[in-house]
mmCIF file of N, CA and C in Angstrom:
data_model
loop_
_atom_site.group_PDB
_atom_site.id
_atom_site.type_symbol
_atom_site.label_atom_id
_atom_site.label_comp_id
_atom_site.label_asym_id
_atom_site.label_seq_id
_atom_site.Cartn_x
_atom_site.Cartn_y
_atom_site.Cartn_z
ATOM 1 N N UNK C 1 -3.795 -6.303 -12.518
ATOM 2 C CA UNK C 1 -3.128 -5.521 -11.488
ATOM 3 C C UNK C 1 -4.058 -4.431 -10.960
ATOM 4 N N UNK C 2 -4.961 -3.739 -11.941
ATOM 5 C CA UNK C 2 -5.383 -2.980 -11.171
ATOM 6 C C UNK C 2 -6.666 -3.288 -10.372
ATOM 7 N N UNK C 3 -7.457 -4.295 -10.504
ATOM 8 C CA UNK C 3 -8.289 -5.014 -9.784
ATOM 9 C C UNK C 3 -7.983 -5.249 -8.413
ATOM 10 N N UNK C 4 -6.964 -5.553 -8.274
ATOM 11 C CA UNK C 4 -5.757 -6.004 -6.883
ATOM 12 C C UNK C 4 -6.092 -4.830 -6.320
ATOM 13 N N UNK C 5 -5.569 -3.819 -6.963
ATOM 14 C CA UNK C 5 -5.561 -2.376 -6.153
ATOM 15 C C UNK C 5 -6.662 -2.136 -5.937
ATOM 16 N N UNK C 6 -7.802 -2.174 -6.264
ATOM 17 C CA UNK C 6 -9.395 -1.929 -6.001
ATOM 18 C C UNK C 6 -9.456 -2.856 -5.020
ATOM 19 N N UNK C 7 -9.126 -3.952 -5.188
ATOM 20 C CA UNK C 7 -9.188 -4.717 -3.676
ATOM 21 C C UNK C 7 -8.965 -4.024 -2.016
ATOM 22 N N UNK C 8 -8.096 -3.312 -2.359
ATOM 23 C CA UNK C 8 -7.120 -3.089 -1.131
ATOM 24 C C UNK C 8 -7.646 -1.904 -0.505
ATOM 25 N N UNK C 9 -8.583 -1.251 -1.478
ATOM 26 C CA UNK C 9 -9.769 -0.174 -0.800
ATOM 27 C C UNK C 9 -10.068 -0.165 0.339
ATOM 28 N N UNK C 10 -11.009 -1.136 0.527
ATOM 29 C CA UNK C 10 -11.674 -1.402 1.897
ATOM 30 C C UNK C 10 -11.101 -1.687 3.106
ATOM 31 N N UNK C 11 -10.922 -2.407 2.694
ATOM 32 C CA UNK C 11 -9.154 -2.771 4.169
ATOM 33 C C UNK C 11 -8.498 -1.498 4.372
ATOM 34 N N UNK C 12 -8.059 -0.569 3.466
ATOM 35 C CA UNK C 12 -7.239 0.656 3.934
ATOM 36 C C UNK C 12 -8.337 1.511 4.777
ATOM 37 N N UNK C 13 -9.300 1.829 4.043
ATOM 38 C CA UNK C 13 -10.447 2.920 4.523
ATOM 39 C C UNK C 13 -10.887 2.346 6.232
ATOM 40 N N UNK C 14 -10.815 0.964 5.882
ATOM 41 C CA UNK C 14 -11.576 0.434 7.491
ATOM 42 C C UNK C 14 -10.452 0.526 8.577
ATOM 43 N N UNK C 15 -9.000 0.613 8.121
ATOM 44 C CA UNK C 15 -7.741 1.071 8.936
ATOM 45 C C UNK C 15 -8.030 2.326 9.478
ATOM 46 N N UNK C 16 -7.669 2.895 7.894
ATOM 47 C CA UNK C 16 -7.959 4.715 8.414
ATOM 48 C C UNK C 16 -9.197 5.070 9.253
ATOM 49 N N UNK C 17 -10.381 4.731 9.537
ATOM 50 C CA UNK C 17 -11.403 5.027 9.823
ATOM 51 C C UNK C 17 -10.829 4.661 11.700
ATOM 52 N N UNK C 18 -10.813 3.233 11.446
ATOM 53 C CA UNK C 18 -10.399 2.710 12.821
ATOM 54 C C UNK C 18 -9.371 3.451 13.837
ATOM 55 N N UNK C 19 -8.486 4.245 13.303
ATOM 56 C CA UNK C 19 -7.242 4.714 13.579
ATOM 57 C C UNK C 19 -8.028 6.315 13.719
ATOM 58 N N UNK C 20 -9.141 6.602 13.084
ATOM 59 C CA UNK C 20 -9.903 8.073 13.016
ATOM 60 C C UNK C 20 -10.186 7.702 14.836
ATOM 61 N N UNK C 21 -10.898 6.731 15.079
ATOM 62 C CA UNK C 21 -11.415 6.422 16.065
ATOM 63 C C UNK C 21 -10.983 6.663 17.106
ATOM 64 N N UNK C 22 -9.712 5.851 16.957
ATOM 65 C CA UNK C 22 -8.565 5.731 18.239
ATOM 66 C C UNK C 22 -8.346 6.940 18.462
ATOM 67 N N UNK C 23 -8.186 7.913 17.941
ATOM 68 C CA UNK C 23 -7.113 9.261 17.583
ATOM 69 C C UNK C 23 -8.295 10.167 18.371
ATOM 70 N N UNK C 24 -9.530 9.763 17.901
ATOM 71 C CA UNK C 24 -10.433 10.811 18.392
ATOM 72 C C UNK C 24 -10.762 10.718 19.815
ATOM 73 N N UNK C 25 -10.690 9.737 20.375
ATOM 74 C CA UNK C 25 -10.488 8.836 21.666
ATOM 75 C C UNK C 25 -10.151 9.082 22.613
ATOM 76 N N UNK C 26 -8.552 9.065 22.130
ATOM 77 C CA UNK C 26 -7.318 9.770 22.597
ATOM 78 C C UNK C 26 -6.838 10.661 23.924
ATOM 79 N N UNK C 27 -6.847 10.389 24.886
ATOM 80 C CA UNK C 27 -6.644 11.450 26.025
ATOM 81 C C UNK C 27 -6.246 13.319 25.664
ATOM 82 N N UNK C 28 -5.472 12.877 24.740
ATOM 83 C CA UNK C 28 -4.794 13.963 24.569
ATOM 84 C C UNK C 28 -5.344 14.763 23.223
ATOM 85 N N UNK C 29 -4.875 16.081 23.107
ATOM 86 C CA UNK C 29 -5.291 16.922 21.817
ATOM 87 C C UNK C 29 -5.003 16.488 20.429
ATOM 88 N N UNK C 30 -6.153 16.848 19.813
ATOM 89 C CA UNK C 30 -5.625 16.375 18.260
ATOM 90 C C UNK C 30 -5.887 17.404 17.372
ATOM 91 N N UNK C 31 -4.461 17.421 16.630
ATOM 92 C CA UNK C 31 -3.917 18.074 15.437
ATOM 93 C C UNK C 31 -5.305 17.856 14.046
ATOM 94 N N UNK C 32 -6.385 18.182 14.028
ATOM 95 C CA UNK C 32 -7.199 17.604 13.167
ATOM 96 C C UNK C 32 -6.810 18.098 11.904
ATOM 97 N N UNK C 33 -6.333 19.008 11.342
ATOM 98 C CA UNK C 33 -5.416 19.900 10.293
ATOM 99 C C UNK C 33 -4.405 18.913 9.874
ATOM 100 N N UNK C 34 -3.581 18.520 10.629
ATOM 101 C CA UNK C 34 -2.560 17.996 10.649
ATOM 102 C C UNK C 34 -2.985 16.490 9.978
ATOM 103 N N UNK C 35 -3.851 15.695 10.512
ATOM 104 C CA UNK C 35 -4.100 14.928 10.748
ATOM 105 C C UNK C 35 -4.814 14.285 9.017
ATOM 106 N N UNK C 36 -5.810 15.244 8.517
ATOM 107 C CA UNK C 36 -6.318 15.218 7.333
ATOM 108 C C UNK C 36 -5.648 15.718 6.053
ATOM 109 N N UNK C 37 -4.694 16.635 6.767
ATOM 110 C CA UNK C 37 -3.678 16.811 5.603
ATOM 111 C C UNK C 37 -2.526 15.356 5.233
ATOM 112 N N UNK C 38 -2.102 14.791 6.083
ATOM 113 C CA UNK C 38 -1.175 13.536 5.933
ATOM 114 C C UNK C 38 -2.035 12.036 4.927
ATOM 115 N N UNK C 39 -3.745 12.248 5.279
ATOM 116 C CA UNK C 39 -4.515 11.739 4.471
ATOM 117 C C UNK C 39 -4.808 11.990 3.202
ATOM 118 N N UNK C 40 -4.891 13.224 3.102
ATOM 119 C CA UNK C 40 -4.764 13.577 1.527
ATOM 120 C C UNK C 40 -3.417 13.392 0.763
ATOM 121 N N UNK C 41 -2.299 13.930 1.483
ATOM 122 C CA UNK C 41 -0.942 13.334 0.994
ATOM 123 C C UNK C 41 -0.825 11.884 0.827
ATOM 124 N N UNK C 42 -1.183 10.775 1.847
ATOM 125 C CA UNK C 42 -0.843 9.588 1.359
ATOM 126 C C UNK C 42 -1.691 9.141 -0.150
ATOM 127 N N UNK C 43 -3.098 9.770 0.291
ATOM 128 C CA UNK C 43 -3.931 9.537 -0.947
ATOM 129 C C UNK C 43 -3.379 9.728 -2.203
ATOM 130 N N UNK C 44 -2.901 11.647 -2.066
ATOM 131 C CA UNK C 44 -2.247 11.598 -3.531
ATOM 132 C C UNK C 44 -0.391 11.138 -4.204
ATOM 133 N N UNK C 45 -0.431 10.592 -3.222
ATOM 134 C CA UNK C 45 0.932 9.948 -3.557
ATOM 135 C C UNK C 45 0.417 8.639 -3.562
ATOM 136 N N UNK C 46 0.051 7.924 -3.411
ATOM 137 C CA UNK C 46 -0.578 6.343 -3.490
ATOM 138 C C UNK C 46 -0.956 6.489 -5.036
ATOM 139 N N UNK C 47 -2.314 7.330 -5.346
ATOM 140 C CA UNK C 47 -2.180 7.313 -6.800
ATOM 141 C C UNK C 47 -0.911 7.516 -7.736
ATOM 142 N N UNK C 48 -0.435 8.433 -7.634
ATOM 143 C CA UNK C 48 0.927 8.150 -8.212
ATOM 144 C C UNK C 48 1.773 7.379 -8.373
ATOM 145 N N UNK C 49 1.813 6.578 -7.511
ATOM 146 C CA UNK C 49 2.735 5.131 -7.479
ATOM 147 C C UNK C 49 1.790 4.658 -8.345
ATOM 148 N N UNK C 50 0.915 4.182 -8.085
ATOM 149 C CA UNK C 50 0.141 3.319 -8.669
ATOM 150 C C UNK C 50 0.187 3.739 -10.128
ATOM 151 N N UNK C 51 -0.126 4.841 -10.706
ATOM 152 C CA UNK C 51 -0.128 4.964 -12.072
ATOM 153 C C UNK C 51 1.225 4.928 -12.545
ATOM 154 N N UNK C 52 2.255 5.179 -11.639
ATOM 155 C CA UNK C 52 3.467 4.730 -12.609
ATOM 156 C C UNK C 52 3.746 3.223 -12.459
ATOM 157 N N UNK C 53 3.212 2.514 -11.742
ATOM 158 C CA UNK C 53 3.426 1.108 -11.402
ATOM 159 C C UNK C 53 2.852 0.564 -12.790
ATOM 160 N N UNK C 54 1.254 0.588 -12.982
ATOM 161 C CA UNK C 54 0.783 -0.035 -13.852
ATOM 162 C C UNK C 54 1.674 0.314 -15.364
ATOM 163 N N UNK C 55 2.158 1.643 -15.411
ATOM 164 C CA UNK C 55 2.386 1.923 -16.287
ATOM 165 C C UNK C 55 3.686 0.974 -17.260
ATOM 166 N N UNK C 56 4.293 0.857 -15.664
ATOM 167 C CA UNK C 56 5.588 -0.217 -15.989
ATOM 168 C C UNK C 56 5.253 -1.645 -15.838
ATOM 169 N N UNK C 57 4.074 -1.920 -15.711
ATOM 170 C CA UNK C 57 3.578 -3.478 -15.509
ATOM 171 C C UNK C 57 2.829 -3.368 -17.555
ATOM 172 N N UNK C 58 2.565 -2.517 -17.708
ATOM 173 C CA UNK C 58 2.327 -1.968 -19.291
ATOM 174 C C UNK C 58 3.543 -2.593 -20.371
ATOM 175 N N UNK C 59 4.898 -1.886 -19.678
ATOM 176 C CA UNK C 59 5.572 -1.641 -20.967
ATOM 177 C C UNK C 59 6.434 -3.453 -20.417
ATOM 178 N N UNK C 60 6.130 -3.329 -19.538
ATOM 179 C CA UNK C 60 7.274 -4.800 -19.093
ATOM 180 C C UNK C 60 6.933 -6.066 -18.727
ATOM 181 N N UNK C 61 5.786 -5.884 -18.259
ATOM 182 C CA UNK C 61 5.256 -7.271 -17.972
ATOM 183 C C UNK C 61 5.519 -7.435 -16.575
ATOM 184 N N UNK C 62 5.001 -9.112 -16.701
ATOM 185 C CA UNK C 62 5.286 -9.072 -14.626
ATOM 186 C C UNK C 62 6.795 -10.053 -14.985
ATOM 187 N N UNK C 63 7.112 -10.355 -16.223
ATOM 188 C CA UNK C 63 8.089 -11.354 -16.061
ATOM 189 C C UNK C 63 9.363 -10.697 -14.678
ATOM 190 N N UNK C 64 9.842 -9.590 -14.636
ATOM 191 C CA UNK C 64 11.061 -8.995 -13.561
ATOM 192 C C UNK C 64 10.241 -9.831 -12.590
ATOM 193 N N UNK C 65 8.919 -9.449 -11.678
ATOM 194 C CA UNK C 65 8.222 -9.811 -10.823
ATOM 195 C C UNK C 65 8.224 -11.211 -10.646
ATOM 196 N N UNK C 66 8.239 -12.388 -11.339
ATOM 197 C CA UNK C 66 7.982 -13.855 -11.763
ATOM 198 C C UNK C 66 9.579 -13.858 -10.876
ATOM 199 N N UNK C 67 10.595 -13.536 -11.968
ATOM 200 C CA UNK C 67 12.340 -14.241 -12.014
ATOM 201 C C UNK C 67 12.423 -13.590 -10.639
ATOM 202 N N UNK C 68 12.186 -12.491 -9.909
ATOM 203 C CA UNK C 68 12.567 -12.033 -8.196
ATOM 204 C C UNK C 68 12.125 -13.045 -7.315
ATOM 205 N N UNK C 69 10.773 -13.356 -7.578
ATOM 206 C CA UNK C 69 10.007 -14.603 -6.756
ATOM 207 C C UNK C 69 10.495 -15.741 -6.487
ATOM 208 N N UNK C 70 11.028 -16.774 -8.162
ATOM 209 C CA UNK C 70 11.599 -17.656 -8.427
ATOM 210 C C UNK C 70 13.046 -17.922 -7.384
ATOM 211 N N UNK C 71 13.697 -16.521 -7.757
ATOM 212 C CA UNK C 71 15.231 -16.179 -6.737
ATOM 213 C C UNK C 71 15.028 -16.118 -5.479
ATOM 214 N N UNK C 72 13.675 -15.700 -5.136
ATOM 215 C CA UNK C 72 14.080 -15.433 -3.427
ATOM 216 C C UNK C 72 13.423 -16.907 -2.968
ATOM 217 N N UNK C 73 12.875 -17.529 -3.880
ATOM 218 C CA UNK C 73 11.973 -18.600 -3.244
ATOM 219 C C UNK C 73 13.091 -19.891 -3.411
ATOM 220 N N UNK C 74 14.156 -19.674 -4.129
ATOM 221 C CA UNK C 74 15.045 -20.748 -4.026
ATOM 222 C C UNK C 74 16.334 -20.554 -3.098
ATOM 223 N N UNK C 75 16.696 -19.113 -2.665
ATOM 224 C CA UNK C 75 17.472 -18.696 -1.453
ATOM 225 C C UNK C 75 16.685 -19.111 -0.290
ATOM 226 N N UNK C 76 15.560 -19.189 -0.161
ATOM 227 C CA UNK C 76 15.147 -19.207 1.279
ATOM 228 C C UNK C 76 15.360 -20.579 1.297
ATOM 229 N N UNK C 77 14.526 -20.954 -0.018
ATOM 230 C CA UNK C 77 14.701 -23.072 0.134
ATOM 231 C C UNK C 77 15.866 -23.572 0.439
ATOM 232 N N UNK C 78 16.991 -22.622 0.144
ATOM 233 C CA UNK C 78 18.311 -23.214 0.245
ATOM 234 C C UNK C 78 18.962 -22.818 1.859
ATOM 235 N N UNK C 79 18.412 -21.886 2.207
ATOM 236 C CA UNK C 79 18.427 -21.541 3.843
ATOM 237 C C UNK C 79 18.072 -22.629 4.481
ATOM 238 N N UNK C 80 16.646 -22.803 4.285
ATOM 239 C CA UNK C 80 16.007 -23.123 5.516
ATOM 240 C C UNK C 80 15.935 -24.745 5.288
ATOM 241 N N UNK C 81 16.681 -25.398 4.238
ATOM 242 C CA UNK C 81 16.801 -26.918 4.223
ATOM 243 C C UNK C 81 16.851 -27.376 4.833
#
């Protein structure tokens, strides 16, 4: 699990960066305060999820994760027959 999340690095940073771009671009004025503070907030709330995530992928396993999959993947099969 946490490999996954190291994955997802680059792709976010090349968003945020891209979206730095646009923003800077922009016709209009930018909140740059504003703007780097909402980045540090997602940052430090992202870690947080994440460490309580793994923490409960720790004590529980992915089995909950497996049996949700199993359920939604046999509701849809049963939908879309």
């Amino acid at each position: 699990a946490r490999f996954s999340f190291l994955l997802s690095v680059p792709v976010i940073l090349a968003a945020g960066v891209l979206k730095g771009i646009e923003l800077g671009s922009s016709a209009g004025p930018v909140n740059w305060v504003a703007f780097t503070l909402s980045i540090v907030m997602a940052f430090a709330s992202a870690l947080a999820v994440i460490a309580l995530f793994l923490r409960f992928i720790e004590r529980t396993g992915m089995l909950p994760f497996v049996l949700y999959r199993l359920l939604l993947g046999a509701f849809l099969f049963a939908i879309f027959w």
